[in-house]
Amino acid sequence: MRHARAQTVSVQLQLEGEMLCLRVSDDGCGFADAARSAGSSFGLVGMRERIQMLGGQLCIDSQPGEGTTITARVPLDLLPLPSPASTGALPS
């Protein structure tokens, strides 16, 4: 919010198939494609690298004067929950 000069920020976390999706949107000043691709923002570069290490992707949608939406998608390893019998837990 500090750099974007945003008044409102929306945060969504949802499951999309087998992907976990985190979407952060603001109504701030936004920025041009040139600023994003120049690699001048270490914060965005670091976010992209970390998400890619998890097998995910980072999407940035921003226009000057129109705010920004950053979407991070990472795959989930969906494992079945253990049955109560295998954990020794009593059914509730």
Coordinates of C-alpha atoms in Angstrom, one line a residue, residues 20-92:
L20 CA -4.0 -22.7 -4.6
C21 CA -4.6 -19.2 -5.8
L22 CA -3.7 -16.1 -3.9
R23 CA -4.9 -12.8 -5.5
V24 CA -4.1 -9.4 -4.1
S25 CA -5.7 -6.3 -5.8
D26 CA -5.5 -2.6 -5.0
D27 CA -6.8 0.6 -6.4
G28 CA -3.4 2.3 -6.3
C29 CA -1.4 4.1 -8.9
G30 CA -0.4 0.9 -10.9
F31 CA 2.6 0.7 -13.1
A32 CA 3.6 0.2 -16.7
D33 CA 4.8 -3.0 -18.4
A34 CA 8.2 -1.5 -18.8
A35 CA 8.7 -1.1 -15.1
R36 CA 7.6 -4.7 -14.5
S37 CA 9.9 -6.2 -17.2
A38 CA 12.9 -4.1 -16.3
G39 CA 13.4 -6.1 -13.1
S40 CA 13.7 -2.9 -11.1
S41 CA 11.4 -4.2 -8.4
F42 CA 13.3 -6.8 -6.3
G43 CA 10.1 -7.5 -4.4
L44 CA 8.3 -8.7 -7.5
V45 CA 11.4 -10.6 -8.8
G46 CA 11.8 -12.3 -5.5
M47 CA 8.1 -13.3 -5.4
R48 CA 8.3 -14.7 -8.9
E49 CA 11.4 -16.7 -8.1
R50 CA 10.0 -18.2 -4.9
I51 CA 6.7 -19.1 -6.6
Q52 CA 8.5 -20.7 -9.5
M53 CA 10.6 -22.8 -7.0
L54 CA 7.2 -24.2 -5.8
G55 CA 6.2 -25.1 -9.4
G56 CA 3.8 -22.2 -9.6
Q57 CA 3.3 -19.0 -11.5
L58 CA 3.0 -15.3 -10.7
C59 CA 0.8 -13.1 -12.9
I60 CA 0.8 -9.3 -12.7
D61 CA -2.0 -7.1 -14.1
S62 CA -1.3 -3.4 -13.8
Q63 CA -1.9 -0.2 -15.7
P64 CA -0.8 3.3 -14.6
G65 CA -3.6 5.0 -12.7
E66 CA -5.7 1.8 -12.6
G67 CA -4.3 -0.2 -9.7
T68 CA -2.7 -3.6 -9.7
T69 CA -3.7 -7.3 -9.3
I70 CA -1.1 -9.8 -8.5
T71 CA -2.1 -13.5 -8.7
A72 CA 0.1 -16.3 -7.4
R73 CA -0.8 -19.9 -8.2
V74 CA 1.0 -22.9 -6.7
P75 CA 0.2 -26.6 -7.1
L76 CA -1.1 -28.5 -4.1
D77 CA -0.1 -32.0 -3.4
L78 CA -3.5 -33.2 -2.4
L79 CA -3.1 -36.2 -0.1
P80 CA -5.9 -38.2 1.4
L81 CA -6.5 -37.6 5.0
P82 CA -5.6 -40.5 7.3
S83 CA -8.5 -42.6 8.6
P84 CA -9.2 -42.4 12.4
A85 CA -8.2 -46.0 12.7
S86 CA -4.7 -45.4 11.3
T87 CA -4.1 -42.5 13.7
G88 CA -5.6 -44.1 16.8
A89 CA -8.0 -41.2 17.1
L90 CA -11.5 -41.8 18.3
P91 CA -14.4 -40.9 16.0
S92 CA -16.2 -37.8 17.1

